[in-house]
Coordinates of N, CA, C and O in Angstrom, one line a residue:
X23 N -21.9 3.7 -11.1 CA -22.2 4.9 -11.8 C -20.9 5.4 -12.5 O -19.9 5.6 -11.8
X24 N -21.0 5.6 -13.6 CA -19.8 6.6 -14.4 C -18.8 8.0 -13.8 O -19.2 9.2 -14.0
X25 N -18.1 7.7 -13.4 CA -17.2 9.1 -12.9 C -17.5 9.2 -11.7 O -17.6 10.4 -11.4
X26 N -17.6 8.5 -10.7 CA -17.2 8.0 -9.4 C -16.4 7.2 -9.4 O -16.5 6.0 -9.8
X27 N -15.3 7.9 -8.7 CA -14.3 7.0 -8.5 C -14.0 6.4 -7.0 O -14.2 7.3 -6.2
X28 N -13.7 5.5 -6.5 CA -13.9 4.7 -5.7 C -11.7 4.6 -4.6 O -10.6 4.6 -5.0
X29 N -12.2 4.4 -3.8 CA -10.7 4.4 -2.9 C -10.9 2.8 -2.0 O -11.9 2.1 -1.7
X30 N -9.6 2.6 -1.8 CA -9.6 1.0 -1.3 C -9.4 1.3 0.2 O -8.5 2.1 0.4
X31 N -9.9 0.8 1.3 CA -9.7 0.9 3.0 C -9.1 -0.7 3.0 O -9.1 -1.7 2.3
X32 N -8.6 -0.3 3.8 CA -8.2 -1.9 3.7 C -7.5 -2.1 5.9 O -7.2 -1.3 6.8
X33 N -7.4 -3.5 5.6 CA -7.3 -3.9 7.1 C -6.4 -4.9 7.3 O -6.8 -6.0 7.8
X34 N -4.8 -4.6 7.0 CA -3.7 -5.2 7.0 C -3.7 -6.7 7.9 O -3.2 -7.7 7.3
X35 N -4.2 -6.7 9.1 CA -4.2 -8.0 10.5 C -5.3 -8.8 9.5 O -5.0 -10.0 9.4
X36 N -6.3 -8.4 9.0 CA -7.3 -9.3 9.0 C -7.1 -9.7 7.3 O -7.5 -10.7 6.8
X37 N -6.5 -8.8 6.7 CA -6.1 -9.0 5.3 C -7.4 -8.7 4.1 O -7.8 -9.0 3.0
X38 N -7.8 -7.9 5.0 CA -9.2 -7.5 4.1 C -9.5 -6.2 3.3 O -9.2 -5.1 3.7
X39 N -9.9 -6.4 2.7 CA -10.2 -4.9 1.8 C -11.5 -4.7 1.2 O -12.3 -5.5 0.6
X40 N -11.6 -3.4 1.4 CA -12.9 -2.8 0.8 C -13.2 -1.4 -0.1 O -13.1 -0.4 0.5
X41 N -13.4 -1.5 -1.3 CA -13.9 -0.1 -2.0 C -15.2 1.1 -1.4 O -16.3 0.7 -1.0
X42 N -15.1 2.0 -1.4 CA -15.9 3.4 -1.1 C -15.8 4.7 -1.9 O -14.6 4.9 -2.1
X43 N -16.3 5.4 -2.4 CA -16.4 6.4 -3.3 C -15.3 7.7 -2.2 O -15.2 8.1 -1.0
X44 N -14.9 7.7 -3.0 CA -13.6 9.4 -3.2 C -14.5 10.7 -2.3 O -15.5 11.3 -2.6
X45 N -13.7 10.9 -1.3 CA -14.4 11.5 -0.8 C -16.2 11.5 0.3 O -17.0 12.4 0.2
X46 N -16.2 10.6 1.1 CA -17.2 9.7 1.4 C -17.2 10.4 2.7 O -16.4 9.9 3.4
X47 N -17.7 11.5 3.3 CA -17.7 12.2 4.6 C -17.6 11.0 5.5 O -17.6 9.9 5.1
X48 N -17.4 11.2 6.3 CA -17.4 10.3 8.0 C -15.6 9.8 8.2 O -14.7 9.9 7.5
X49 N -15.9 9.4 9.5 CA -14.5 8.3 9.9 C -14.6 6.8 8.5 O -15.4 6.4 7.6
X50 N -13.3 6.3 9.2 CA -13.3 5.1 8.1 C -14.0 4.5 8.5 O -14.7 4.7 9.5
X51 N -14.1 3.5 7.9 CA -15.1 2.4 8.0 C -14.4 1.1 8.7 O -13.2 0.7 8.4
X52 N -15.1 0.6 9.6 CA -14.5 -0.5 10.4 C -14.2 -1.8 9.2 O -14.4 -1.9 8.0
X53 N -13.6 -2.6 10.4 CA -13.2 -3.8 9.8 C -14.7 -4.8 10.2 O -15.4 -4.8 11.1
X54 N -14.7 -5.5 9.2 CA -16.0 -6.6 9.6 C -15.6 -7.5 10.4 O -16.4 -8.1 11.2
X55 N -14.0 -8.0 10.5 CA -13.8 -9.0 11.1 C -13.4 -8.4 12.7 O -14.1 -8.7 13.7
X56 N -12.2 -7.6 12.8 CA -12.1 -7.1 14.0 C -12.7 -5.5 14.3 O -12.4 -5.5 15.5
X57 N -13.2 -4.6 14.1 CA -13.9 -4.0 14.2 C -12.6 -2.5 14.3 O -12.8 -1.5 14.9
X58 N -12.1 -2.7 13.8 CA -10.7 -1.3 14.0 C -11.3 -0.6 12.8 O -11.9 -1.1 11.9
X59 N -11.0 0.9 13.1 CA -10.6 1.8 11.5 C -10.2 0.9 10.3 O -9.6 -0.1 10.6
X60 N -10.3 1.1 8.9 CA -9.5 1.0 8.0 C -8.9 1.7 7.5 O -9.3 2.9 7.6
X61 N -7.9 1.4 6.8 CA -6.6 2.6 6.4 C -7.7 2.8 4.8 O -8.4 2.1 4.1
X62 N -7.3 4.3 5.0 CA -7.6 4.8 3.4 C -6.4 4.5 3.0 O -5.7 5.5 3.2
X63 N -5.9 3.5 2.4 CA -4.9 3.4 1.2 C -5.2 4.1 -0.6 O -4.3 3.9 -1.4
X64 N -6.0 4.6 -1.0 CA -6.0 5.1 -2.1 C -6.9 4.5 -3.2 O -7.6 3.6 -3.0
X65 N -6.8 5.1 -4.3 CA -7.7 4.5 -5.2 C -6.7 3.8 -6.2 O -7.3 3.1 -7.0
X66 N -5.4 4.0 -6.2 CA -4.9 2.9 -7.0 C -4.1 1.7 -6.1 O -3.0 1.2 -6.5
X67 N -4.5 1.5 -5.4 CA -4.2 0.5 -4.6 C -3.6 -0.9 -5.6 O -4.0 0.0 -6.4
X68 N -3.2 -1.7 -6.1 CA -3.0 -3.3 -6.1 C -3.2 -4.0 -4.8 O -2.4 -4.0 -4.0
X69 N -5.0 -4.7 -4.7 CA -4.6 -5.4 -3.3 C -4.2 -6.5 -3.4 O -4.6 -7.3 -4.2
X70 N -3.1 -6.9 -2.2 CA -2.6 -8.6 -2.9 C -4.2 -9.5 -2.8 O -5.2 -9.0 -2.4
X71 N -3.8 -10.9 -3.3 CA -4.7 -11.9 -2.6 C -4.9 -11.7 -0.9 O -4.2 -10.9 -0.3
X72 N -5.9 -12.6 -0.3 CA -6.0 -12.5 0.9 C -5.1 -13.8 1.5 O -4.8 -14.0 2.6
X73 N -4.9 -14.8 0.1 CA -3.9 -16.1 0.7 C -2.5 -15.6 0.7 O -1.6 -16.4 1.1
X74 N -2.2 -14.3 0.2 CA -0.6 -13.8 0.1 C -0.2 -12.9 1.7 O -0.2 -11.7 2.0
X75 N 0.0 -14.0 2.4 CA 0.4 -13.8 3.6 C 1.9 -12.6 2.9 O 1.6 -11.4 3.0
X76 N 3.0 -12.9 2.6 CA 3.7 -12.1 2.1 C 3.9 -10.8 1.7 O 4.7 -10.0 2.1
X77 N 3.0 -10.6 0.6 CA 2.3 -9.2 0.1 C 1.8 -8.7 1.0 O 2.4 -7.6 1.3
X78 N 0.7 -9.1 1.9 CA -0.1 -8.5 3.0 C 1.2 -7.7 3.7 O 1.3 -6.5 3.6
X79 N 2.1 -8.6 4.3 CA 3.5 -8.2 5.4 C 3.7 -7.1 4.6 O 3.7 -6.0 5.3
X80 N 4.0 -6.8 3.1 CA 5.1 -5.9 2.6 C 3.6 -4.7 2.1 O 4.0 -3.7 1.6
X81 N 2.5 -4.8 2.3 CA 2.1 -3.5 1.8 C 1.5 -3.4 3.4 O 0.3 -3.3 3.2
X82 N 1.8 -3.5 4.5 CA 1.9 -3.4 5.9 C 2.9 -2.0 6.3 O 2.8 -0.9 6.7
X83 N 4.0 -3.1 5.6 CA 5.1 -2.1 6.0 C 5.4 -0.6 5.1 O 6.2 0.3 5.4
X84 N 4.5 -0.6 3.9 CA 4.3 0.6 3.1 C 3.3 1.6 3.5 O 3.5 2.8 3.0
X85 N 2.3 1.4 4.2 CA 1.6 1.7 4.9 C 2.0 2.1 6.2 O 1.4 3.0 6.7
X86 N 2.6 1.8 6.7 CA 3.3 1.9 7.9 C 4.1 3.0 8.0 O 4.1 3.7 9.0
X87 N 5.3 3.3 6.3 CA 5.8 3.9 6.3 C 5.2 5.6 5.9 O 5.6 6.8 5.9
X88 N 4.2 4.9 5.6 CA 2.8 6.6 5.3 C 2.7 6.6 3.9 O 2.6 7.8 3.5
X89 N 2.6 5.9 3.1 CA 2.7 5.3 1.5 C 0.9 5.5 1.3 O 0.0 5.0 2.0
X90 N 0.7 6.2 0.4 CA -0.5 6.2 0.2 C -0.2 5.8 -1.7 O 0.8 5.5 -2.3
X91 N -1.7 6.0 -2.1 CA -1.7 5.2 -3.4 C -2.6 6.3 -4.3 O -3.4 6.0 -5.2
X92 N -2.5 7.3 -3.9 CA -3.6 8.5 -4.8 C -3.6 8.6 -6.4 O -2.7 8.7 -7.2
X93 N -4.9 8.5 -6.6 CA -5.0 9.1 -8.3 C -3.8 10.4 -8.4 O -3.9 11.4 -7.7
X94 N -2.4 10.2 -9.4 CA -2.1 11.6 -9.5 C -2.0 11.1 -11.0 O -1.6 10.0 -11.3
X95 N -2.5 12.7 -12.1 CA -2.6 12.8 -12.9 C -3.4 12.1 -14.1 O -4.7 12.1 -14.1
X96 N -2.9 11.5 -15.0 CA -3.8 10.1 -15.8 C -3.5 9.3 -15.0 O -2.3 9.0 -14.6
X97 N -4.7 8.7 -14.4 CA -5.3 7.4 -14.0 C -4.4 6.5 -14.7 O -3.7 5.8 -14.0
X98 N -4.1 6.3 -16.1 CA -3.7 5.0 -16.7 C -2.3 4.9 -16.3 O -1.9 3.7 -16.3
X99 N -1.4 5.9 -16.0 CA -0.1 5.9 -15.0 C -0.3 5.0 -14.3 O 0.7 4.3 -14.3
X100 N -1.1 4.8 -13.7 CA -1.2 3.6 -12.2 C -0.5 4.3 -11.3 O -0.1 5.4 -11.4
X101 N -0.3 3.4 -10.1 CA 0.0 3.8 -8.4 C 1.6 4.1 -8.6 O 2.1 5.0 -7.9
X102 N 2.1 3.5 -9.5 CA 3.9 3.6 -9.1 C 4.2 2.2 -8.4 O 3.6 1.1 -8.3
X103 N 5.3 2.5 -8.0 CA 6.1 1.2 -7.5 C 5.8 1.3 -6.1 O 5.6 2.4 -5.6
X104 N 5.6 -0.1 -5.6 CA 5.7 -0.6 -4.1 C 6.2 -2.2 -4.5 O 6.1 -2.9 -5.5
X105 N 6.8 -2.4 -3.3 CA 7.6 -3.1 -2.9 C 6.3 -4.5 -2.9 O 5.2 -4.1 -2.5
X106 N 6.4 -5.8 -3.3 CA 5.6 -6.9 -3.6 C 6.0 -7.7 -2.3 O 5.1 -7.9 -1.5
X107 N 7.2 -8.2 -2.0 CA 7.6 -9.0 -1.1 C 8.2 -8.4 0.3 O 8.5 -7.2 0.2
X108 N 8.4 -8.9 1.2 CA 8.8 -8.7 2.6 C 10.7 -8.5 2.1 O 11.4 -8.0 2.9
X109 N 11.1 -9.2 0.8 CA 12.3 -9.6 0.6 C 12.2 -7.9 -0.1 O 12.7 -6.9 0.5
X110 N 11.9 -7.7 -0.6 CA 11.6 -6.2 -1.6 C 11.6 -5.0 -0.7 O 12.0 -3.9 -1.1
X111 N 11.0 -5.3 0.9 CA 10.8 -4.1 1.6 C 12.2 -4.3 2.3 O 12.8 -3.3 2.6
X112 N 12.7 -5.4 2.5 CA 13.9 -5.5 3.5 C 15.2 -5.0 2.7 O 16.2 -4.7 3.4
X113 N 15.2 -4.9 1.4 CA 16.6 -4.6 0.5 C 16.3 -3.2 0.5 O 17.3 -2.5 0.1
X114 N 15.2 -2.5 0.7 CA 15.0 -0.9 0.2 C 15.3 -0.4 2.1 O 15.9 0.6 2.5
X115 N 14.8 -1.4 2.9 CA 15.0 -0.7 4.3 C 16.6 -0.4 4.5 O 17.2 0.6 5.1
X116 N 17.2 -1.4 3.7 CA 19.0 -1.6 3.7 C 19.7 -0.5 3.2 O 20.6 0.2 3.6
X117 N 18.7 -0.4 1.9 CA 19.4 0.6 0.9 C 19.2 1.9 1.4 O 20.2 2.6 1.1
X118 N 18.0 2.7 2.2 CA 17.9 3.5 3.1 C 19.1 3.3 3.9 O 20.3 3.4 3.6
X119 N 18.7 2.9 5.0 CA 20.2 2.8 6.1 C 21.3 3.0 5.5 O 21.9 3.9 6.1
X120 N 21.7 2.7 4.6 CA 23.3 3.0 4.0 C 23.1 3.8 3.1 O 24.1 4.3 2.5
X121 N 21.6 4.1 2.7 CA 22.3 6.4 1.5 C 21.9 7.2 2.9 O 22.4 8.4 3.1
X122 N 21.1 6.6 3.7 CA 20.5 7.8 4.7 C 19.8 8.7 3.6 O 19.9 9.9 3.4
X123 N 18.8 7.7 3.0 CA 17.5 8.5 2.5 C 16.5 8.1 3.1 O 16.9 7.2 3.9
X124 N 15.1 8.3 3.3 CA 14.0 8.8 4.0 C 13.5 6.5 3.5 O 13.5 6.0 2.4
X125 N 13.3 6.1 4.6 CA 12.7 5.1 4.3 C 11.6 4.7 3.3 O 11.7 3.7 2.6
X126 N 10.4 5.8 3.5 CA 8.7 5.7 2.5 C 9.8 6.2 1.3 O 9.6 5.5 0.3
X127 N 10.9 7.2 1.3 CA 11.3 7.6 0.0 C 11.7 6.1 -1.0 O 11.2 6.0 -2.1
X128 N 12.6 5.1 -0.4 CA 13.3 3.8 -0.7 C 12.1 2.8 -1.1 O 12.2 2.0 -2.1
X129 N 11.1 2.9 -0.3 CA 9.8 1.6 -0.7 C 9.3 2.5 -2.0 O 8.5 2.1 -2.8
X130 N 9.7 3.4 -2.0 CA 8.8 3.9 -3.2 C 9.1 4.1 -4.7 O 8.5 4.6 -5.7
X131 N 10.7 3.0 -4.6 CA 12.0 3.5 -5.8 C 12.1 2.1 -6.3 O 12.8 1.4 -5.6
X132 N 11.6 1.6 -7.3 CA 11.8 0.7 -8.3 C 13.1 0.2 -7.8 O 13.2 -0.8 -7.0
X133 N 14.6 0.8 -8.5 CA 15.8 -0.1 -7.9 C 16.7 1.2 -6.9 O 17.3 2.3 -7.2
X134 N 16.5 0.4 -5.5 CA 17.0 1.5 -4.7 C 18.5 1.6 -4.6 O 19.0 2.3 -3.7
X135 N 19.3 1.0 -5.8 CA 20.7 0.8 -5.7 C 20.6 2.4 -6.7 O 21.6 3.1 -6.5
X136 N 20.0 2.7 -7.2 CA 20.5 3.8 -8.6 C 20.9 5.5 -7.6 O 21.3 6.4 -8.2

């Protein structure tokens, strides 16, 4: 339907993901495979493949760090930056540790050297 917009759950261990409309009353929705909650990750999500063992690890660890993916403002903006590789999460975790800025702040910064 037109003007429902839809949010991605998703299930990091099992590498699975699923869409549901914005605002959908109840708890999350389990996983099909292992049967846990799924994370509301957002409606602008990028989900990797489910063969990208890699990506899976590095939006793990964005997720982890409390990284959500919300509609803000025009939609056509998109999500913003996250980190694609485990190599991408590990150079922003570095670059944290040595400015002693907020970790979710570093995964969330295109080039964490600036």
């Amino acid at each position: 339907m037109p003007g429902i917009r839809s949010t991605h759950f998703v299930c990091p261990p099992c590498r699975t993901a699923l869409k549901r409309p914005v605002g959908q009353p109840g708890p999350p929705p389990p996983c099909a495979h292992c049967g846990h909650p799924m994370t509301d990750a957002g409606p602008q999500l990028a989900v990797p493949p489910r063969r990208d063992a890699d990506g899976w690890a590095a939006l793990t660890a964005v997720l982890e760090a409390g990284l959500r993916f919300p509609a803000i403002g025009c939609e056509a903006d998109g999500p913003g930056y996250r980190p694609r590789t485990m190599r991408e999460v590990e150079e922003r975790r570095t670059a944290a540790h040595r400015t002693g800025r907020p970790v979710a702040e570093m995964l969330a910064t295109r080039d964490p050297w600036d």
